[in-house]
mmCIF file with all atom_site columns, C-alpha atoms in Angstrom:
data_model
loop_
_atom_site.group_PDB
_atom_site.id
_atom_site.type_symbol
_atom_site.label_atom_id
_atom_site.label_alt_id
_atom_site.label_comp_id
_atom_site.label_asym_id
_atom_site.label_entity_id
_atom_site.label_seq_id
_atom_site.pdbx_PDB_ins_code
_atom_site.Cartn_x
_atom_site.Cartn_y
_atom_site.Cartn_z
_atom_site.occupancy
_atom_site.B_iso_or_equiv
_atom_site.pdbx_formal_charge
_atom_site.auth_seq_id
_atom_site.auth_comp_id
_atom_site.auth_asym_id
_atom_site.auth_atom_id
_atom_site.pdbx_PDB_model_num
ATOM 1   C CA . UNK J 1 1   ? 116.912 129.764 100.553 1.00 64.00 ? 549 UNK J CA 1
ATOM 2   C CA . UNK J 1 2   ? 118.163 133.032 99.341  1.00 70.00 ? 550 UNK J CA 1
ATOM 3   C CA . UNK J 1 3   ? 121.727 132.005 98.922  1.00 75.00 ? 551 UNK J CA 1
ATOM 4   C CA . UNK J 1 4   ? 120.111 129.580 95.949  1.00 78.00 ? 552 UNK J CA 1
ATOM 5   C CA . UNK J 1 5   ? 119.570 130.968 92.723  1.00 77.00 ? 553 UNK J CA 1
ATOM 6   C CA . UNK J 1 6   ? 117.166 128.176 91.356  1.00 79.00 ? 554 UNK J CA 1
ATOM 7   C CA . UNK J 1 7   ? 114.711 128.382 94.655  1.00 79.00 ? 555 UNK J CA 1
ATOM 8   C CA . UNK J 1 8   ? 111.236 127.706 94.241  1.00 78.00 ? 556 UNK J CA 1
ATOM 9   C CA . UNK J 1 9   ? 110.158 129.929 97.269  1.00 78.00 ? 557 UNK J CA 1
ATOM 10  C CA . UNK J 1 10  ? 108.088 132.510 96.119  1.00 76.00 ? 558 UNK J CA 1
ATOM 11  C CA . UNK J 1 11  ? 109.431 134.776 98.346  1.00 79.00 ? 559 UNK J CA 1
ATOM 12  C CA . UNK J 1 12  ? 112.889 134.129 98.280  1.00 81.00 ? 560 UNK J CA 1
ATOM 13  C CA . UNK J 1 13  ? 112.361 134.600 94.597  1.00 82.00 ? 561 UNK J CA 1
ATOM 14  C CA . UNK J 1 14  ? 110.800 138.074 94.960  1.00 84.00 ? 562 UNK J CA 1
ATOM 15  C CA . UNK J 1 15  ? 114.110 139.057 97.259  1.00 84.00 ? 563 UNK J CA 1
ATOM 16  C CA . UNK J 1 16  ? 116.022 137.669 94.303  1.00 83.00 ? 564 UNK J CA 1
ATOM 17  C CA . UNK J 1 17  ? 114.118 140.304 91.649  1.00 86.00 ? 565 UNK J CA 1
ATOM 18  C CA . UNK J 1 18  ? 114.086 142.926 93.489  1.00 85.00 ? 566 UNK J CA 1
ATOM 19  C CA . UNK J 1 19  ? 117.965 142.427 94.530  1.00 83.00 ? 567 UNK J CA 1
ATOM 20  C CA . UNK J 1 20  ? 118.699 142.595 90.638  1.00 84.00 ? 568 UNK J CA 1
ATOM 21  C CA . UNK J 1 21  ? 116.333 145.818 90.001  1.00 88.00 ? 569 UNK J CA 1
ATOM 22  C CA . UNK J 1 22  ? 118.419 147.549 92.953  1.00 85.00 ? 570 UNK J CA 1
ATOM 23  C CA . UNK J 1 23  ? 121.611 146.207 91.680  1.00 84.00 ? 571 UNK J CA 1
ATOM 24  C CA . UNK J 1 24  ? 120.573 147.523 87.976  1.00 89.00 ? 572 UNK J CA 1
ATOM 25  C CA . UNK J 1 25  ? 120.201 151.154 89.721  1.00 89.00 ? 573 UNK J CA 1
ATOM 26  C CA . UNK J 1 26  ? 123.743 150.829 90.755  1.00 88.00 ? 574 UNK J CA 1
ATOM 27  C CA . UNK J 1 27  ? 122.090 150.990 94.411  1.00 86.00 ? 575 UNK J CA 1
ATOM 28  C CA . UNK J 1 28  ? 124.350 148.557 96.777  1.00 85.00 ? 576 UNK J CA 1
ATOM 29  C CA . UNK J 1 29  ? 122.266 145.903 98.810  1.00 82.00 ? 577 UNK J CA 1
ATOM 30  C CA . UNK J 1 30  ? 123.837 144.052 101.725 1.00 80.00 ? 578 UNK J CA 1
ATOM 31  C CA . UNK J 1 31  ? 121.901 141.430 102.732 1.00 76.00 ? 579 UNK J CA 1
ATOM 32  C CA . UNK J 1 32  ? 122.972 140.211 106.232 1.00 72.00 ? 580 UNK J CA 1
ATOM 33  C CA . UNK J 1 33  ? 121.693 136.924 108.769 1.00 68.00 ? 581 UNK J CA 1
ATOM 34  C CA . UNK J 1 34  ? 121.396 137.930 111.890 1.00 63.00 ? 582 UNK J CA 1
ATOM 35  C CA . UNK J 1 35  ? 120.622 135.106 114.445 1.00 60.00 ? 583 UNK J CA 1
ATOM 36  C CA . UNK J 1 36  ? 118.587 136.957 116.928 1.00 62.00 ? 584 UNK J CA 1
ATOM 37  C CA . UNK J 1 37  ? 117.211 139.921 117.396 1.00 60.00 ? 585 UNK J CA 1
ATOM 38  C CA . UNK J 1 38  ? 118.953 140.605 120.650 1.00 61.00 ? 586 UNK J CA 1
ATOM 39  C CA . UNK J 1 39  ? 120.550 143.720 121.195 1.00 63.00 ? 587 UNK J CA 1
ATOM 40  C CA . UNK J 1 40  ? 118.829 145.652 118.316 1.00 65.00 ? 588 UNK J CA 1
ATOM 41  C CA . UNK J 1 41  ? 116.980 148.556 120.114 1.00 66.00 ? 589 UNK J CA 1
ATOM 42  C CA . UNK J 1 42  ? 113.217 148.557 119.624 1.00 67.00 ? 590 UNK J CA 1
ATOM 43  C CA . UNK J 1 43  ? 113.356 145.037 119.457 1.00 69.00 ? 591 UNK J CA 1
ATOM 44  C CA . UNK J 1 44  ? 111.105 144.439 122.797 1.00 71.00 ? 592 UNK J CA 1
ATOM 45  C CA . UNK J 1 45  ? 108.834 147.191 121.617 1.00 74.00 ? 593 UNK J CA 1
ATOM 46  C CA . UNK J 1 46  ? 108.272 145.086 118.466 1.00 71.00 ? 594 UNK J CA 1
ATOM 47  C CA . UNK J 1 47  ? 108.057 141.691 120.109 1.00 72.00 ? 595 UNK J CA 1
ATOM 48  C CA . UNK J 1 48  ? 105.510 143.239 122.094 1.00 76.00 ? 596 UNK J CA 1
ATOM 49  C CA . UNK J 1 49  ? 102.849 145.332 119.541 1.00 76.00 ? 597 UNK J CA 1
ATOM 50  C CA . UNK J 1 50  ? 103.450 141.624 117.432 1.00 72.00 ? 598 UNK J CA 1
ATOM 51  C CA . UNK J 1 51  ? 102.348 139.574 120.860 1.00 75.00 ? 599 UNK J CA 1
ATOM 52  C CA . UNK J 1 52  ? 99.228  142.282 121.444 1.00 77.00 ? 600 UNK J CA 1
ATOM 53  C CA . UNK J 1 53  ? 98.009  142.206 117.599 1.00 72.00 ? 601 UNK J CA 1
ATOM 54  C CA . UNK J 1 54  ? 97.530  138.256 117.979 1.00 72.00 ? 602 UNK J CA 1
ATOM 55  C CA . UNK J 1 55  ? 94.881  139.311 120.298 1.00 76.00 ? 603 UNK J CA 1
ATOM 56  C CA . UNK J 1 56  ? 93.302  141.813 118.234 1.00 73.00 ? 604 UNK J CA 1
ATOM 57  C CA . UNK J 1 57  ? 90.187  141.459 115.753 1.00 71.00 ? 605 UNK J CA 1
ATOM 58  C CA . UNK J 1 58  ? 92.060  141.796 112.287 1.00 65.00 ? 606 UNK J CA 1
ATOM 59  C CA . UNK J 1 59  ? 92.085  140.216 109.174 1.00 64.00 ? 607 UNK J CA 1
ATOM 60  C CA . UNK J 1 60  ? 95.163  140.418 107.266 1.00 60.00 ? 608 UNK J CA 1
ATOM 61  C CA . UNK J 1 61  ? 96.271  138.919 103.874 1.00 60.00 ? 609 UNK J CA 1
ATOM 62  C CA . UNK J 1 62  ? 98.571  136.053 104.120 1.00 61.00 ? 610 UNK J CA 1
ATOM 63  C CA . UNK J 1 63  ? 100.418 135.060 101.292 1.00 60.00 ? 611 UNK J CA 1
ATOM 64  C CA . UNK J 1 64  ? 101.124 131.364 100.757 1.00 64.00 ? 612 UNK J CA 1
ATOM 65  C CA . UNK J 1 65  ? 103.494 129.128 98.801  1.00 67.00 ? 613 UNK J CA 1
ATOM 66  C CA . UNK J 1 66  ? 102.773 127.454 96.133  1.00 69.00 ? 614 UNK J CA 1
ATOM 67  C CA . UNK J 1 67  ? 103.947 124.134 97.900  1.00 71.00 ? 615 UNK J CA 1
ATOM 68  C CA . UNK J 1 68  ? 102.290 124.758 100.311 1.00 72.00 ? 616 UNK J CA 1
ATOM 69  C CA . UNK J 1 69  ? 98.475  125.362 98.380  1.00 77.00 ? 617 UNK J CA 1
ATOM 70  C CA . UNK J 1 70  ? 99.661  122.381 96.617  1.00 81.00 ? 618 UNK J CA 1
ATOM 71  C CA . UNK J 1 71  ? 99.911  120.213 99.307  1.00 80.00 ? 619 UNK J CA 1
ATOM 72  C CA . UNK J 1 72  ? 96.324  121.403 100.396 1.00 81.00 ? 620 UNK J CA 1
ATOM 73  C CA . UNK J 1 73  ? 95.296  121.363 96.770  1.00 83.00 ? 621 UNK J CA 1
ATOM 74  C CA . UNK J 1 74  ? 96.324  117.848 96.572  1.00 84.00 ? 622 UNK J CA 1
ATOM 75  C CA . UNK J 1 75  ? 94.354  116.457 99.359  1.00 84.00 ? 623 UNK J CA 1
ATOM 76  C CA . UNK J 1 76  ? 91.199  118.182 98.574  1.00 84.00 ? 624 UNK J CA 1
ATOM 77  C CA . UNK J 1 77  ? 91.182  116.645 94.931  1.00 86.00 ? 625 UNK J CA 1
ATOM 78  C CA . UNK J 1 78  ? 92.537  112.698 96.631  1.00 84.00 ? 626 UNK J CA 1
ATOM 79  C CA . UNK J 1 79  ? 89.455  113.600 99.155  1.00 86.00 ? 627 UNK J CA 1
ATOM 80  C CA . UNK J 1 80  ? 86.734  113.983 96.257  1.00 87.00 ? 628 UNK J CA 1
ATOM 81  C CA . UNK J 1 81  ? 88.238  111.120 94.310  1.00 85.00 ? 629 UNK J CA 1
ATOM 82  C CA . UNK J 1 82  ? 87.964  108.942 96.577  1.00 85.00 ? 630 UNK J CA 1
ATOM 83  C CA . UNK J 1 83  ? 84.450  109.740 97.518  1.00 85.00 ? 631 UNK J CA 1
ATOM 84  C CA . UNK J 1 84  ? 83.455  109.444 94.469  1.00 86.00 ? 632 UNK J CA 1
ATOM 85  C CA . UNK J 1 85  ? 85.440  106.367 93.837  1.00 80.00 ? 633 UNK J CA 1
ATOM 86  C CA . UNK J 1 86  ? 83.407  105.287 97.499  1.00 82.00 ? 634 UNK J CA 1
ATOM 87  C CA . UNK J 1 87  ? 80.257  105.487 96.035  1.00 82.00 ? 635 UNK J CA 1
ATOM 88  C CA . UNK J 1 88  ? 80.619  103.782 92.338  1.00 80.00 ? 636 UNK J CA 1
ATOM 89  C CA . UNK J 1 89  ? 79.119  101.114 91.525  1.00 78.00 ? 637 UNK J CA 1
ATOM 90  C CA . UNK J 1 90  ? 82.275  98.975  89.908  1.00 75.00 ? 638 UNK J CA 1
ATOM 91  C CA . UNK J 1 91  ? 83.303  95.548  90.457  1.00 71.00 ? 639 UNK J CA 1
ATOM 92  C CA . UNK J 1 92  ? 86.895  97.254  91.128  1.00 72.00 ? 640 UNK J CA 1
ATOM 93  C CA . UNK J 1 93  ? 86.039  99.408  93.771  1.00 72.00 ? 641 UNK J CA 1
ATOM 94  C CA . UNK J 1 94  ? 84.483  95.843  95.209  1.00 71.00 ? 642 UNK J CA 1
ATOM 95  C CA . UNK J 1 95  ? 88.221  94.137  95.067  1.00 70.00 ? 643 UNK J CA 1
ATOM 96  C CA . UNK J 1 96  ? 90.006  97.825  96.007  1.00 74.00 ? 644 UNK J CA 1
ATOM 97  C CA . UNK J 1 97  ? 88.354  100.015 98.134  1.00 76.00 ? 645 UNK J CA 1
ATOM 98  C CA . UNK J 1 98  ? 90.769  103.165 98.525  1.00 79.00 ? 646 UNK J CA 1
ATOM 99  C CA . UNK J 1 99  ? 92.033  104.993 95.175  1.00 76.00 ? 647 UNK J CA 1
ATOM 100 C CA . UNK J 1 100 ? 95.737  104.912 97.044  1.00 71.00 ? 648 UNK J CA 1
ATOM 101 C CA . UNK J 1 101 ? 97.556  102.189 95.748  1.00 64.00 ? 649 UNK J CA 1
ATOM 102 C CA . UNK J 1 102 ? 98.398  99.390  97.884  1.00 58.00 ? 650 UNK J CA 1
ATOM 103 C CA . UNK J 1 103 ? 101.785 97.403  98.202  1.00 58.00 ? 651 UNK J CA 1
ATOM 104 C CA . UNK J 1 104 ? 102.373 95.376  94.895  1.00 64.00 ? 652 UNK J CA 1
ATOM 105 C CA . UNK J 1 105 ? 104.733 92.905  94.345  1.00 68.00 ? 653 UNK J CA 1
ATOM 106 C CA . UNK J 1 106 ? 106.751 94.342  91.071  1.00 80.00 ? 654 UNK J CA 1
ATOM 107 C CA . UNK J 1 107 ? 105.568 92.151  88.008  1.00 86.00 ? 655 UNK J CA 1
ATOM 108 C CA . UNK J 1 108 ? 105.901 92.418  84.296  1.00 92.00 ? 656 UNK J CA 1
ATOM 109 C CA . UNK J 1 109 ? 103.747 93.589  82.076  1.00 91.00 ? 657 UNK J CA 1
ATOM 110 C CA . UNK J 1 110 ? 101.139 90.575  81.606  1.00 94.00 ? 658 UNK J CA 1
ATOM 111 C CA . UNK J 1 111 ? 101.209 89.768  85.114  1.00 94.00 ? 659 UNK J CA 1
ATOM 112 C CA . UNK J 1 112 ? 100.196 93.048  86.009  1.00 91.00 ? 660 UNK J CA 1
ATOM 113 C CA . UNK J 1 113 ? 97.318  93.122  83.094  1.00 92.00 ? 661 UNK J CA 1
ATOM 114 C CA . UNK J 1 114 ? 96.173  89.914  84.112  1.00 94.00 ? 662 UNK J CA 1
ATOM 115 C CA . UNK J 1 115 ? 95.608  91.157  87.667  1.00 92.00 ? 663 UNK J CA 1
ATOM 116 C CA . UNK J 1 116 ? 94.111  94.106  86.869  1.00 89.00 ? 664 UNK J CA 1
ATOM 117 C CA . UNK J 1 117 ? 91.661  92.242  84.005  1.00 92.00 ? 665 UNK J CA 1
ATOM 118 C CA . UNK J 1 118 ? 90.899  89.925  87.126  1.00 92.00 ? 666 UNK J CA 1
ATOM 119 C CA . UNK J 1 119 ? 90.486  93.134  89.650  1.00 88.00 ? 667 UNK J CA 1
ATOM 120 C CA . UNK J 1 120 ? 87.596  94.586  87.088  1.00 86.00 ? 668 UNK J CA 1
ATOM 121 C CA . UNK J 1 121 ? 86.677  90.900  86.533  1.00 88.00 ? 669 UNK J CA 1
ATOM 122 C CA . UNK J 1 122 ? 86.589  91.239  82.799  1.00 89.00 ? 670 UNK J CA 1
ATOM 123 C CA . UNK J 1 123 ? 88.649  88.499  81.154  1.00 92.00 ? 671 UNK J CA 1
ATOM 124 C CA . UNK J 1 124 ? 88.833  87.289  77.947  1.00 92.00 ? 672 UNK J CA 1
ATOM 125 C CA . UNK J 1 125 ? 87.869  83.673  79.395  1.00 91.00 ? 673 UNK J CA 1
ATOM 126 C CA . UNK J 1 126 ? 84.946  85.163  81.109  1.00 91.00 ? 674 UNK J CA 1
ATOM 127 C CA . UNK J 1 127 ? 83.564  88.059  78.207  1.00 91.00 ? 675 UNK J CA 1
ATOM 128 C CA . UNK J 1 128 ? 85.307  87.248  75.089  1.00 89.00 ? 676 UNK J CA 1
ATOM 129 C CA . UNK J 1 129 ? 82.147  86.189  73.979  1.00 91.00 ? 677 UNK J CA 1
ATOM 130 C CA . UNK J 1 130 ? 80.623  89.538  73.496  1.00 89.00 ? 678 UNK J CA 1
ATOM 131 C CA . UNK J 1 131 ? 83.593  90.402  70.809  1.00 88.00 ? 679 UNK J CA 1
ATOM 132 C CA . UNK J 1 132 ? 82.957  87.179  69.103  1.00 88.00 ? 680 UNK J CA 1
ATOM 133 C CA . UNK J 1 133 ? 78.631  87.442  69.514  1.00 88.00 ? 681 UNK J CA 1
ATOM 134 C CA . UNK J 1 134 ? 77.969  84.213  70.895  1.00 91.00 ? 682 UNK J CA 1
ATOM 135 C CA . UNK J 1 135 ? 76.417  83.178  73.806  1.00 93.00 ? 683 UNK J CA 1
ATOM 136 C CA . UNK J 1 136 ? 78.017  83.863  77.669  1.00 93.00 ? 684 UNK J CA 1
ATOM 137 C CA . UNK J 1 137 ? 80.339  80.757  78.730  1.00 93.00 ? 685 UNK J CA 1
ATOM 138 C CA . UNK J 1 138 ? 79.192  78.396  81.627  1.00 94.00 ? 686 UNK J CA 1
ATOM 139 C CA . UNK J 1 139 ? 82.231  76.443  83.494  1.00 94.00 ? 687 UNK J CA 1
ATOM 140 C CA . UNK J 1 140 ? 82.264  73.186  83.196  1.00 93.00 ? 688 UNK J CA 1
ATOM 141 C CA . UNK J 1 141 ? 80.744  72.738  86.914  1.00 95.00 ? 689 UNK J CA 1
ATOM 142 C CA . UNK J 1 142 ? 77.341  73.937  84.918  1.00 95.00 ? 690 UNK J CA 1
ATOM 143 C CA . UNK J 1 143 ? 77.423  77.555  86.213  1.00 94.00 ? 691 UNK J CA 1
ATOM 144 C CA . UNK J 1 144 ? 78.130  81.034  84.598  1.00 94.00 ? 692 UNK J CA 1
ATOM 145 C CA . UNK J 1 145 ? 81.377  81.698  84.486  1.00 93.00 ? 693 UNK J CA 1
ATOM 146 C CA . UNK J 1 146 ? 82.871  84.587  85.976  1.00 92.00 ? 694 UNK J CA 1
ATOM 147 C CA . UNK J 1 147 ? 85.937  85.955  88.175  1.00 92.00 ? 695 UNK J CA 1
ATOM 148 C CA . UNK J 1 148 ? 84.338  85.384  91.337  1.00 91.00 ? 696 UNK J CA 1
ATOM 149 C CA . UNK J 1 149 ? 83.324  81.851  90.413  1.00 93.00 ? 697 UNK J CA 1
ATOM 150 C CA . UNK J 1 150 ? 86.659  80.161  89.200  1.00 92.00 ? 698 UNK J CA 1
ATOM 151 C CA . UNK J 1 151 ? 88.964  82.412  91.909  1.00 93.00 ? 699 UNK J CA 1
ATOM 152 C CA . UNK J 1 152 ? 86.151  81.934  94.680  1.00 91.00 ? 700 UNK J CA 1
ATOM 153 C CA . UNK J 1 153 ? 83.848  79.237  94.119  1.00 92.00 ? 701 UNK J CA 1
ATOM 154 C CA . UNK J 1 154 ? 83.966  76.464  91.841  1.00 94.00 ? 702 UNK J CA 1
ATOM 155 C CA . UNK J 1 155 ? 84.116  72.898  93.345  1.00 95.00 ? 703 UNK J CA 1
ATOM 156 C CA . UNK J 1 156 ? 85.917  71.593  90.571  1.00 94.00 ? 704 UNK J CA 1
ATOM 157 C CA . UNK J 1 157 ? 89.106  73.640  91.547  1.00 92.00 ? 705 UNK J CA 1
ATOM 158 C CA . UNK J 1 158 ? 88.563  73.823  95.301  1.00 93.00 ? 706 UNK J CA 1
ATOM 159 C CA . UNK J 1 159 ? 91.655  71.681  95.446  1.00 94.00 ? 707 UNK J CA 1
ATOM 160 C CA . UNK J 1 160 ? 93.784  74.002  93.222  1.00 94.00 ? 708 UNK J CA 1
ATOM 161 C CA . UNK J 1 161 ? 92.579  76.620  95.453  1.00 93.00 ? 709 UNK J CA 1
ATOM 162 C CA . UNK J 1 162 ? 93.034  75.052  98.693  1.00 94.00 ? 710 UNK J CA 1
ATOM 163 C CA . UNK J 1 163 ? 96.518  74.032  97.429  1.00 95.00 ? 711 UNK J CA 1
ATOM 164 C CA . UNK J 1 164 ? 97.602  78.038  96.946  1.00 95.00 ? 712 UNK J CA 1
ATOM 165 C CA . UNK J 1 165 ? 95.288  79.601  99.708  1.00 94.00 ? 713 UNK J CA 1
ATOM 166 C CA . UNK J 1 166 ? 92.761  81.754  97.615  1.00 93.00 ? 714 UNK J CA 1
ATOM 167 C CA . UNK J 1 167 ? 89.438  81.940  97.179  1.00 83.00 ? 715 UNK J CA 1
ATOM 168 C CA . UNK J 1 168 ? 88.025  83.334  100.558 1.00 84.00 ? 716 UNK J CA 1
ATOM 169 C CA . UNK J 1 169 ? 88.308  87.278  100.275 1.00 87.00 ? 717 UNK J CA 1
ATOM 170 C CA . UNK J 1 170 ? 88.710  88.264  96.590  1.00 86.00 ? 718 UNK J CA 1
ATOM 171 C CA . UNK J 1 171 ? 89.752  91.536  98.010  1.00 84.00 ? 719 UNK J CA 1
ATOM 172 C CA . UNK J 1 172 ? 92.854  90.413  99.587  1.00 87.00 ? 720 UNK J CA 1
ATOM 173 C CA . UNK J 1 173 ? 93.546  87.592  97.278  1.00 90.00 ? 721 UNK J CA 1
ATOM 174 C CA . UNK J 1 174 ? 94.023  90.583  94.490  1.00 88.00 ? 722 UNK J CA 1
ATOM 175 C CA . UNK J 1 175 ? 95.371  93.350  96.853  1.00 85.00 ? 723 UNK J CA 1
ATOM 176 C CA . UNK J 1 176 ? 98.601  91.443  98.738  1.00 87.00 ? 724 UNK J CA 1
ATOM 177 C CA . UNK J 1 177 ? 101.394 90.494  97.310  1.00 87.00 ? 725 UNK J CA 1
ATOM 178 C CA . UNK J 1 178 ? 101.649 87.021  98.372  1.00 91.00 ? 726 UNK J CA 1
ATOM 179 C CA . UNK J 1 179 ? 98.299  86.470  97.752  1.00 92.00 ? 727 UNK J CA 1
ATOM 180 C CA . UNK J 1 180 ? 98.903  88.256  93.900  1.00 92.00 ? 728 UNK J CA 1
ATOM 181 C CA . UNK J 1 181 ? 101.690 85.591  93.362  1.00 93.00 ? 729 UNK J CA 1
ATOM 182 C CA . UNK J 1 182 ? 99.433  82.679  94.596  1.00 95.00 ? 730 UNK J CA 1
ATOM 183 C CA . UNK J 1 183 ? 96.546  83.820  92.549  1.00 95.00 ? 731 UNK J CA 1
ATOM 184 C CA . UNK J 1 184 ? 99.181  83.846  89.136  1.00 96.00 ? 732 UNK J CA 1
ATOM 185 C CA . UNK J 1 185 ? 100.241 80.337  90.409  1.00 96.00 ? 733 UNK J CA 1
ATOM 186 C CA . UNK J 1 186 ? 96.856  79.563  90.639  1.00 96.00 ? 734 UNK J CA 1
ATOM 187 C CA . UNK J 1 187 ? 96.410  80.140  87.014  1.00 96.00 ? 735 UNK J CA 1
ATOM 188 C CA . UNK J 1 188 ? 99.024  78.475  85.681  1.00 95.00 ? 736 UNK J CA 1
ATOM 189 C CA . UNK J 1 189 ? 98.225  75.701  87.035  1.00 95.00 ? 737 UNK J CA 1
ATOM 190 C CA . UNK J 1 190 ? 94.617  75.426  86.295  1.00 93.00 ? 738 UNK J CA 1
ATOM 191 C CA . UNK J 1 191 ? 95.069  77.049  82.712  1.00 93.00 ? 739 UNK J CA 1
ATOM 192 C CA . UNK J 1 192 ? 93.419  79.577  82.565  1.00 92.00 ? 740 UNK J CA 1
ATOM 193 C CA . UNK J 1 193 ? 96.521  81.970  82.851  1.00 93.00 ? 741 UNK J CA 1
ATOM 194 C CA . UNK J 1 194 ? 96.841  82.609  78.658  1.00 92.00 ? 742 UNK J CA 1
ATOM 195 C CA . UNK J 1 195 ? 92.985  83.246  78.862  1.00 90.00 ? 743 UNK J CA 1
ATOM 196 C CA . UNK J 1 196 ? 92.822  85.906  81.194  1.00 90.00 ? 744 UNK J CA 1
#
């Protein structure tokens, strides 16, 4: 770590500045590896006050890395989030219940809009009325329409569904991959893919 200019260790960089201050003194620093400490003379004597002071009531400052608060950093904030996310009241943290991502299959752009419009279960099919003030649409089985009820529960595409094995669990039908490409397929073939 020291040999390397461009570290990021905090301390490696503080041996770094305060090689160069010596070296600006004209002051001649040597800086050496040694693999053990065997065979330096007050070595046990210092092995041993270090092994008693673990044992001892003091508090001593310790400095940390930066990677190392970040890494802690990092999972207190994810922690919090998803609390939060854990305890709000949106249809998306219905369909996905972790803020982590989950395995996607890679799509292109409208795929991946149309999922996620379907994952907050706001569509154009199913709330482009309130851009256009009229009143909220009803399927053609006679009931509101809404994510839940085309993916899920209408009768009238029960066969569609059947056919590409969605519809049970909404969660997992938008979460798995396989299940993300039948739910697309699904769409296409029921028409409703260029309203989403």
């Amino acid at each position: 770590s020291i040999e390397n200019i461009y570290t990021k260790n905090f301390l490696a960089q503080k041996v770094h500045d305060h090689y160069h201050q010596l070296a600006a003194r004209n002051v001649l620093v040597n800086i050496v590896w040694s693999p053990s400490h065997v065979g330096i003379s007050g070595n046990e004597r210092a092995d041993r006050a270090a092994k008693e002071s673990l044992n001892m009531d003091l508090t001593t400052e310790q400095m940390q890395l930066h990677t190392d608060l970040q890494s802690c950093l990092r999972e207190s904030i994810i922690s919090k989030w998803q609390n939060a996310w854990s305890f709000s009241n949106t249809k998306l943290s219905e369909i996905q219940p972790t803020i982590m991502t989950t395995n996607r299959p890679s799509m292109n752009r409208k795929n991946t809009v149309i999922i996620r419009r379907l994952r907050i279960g706001h569509t154009r099919k199913t709330h482009g009325y309130l851009f256009e003030n009229q009143d909220p649409p009803y399927c053609e089985c006679n009931e509101p329409l809404s994510v839940n009820h085309f993916l899920s529960q209408c009768p009238l595409q029960l066969e569609i569904r059947s056919k590409y094995h969605i519809g049970m669990d909404l969660k997992k039908d938008l979460s798995l991959p396989k299940s993300i490409i039948n739910v697309l397929n699904f769409l296409r073939d029921t028409n409703l893919y260029n309203f989403i």
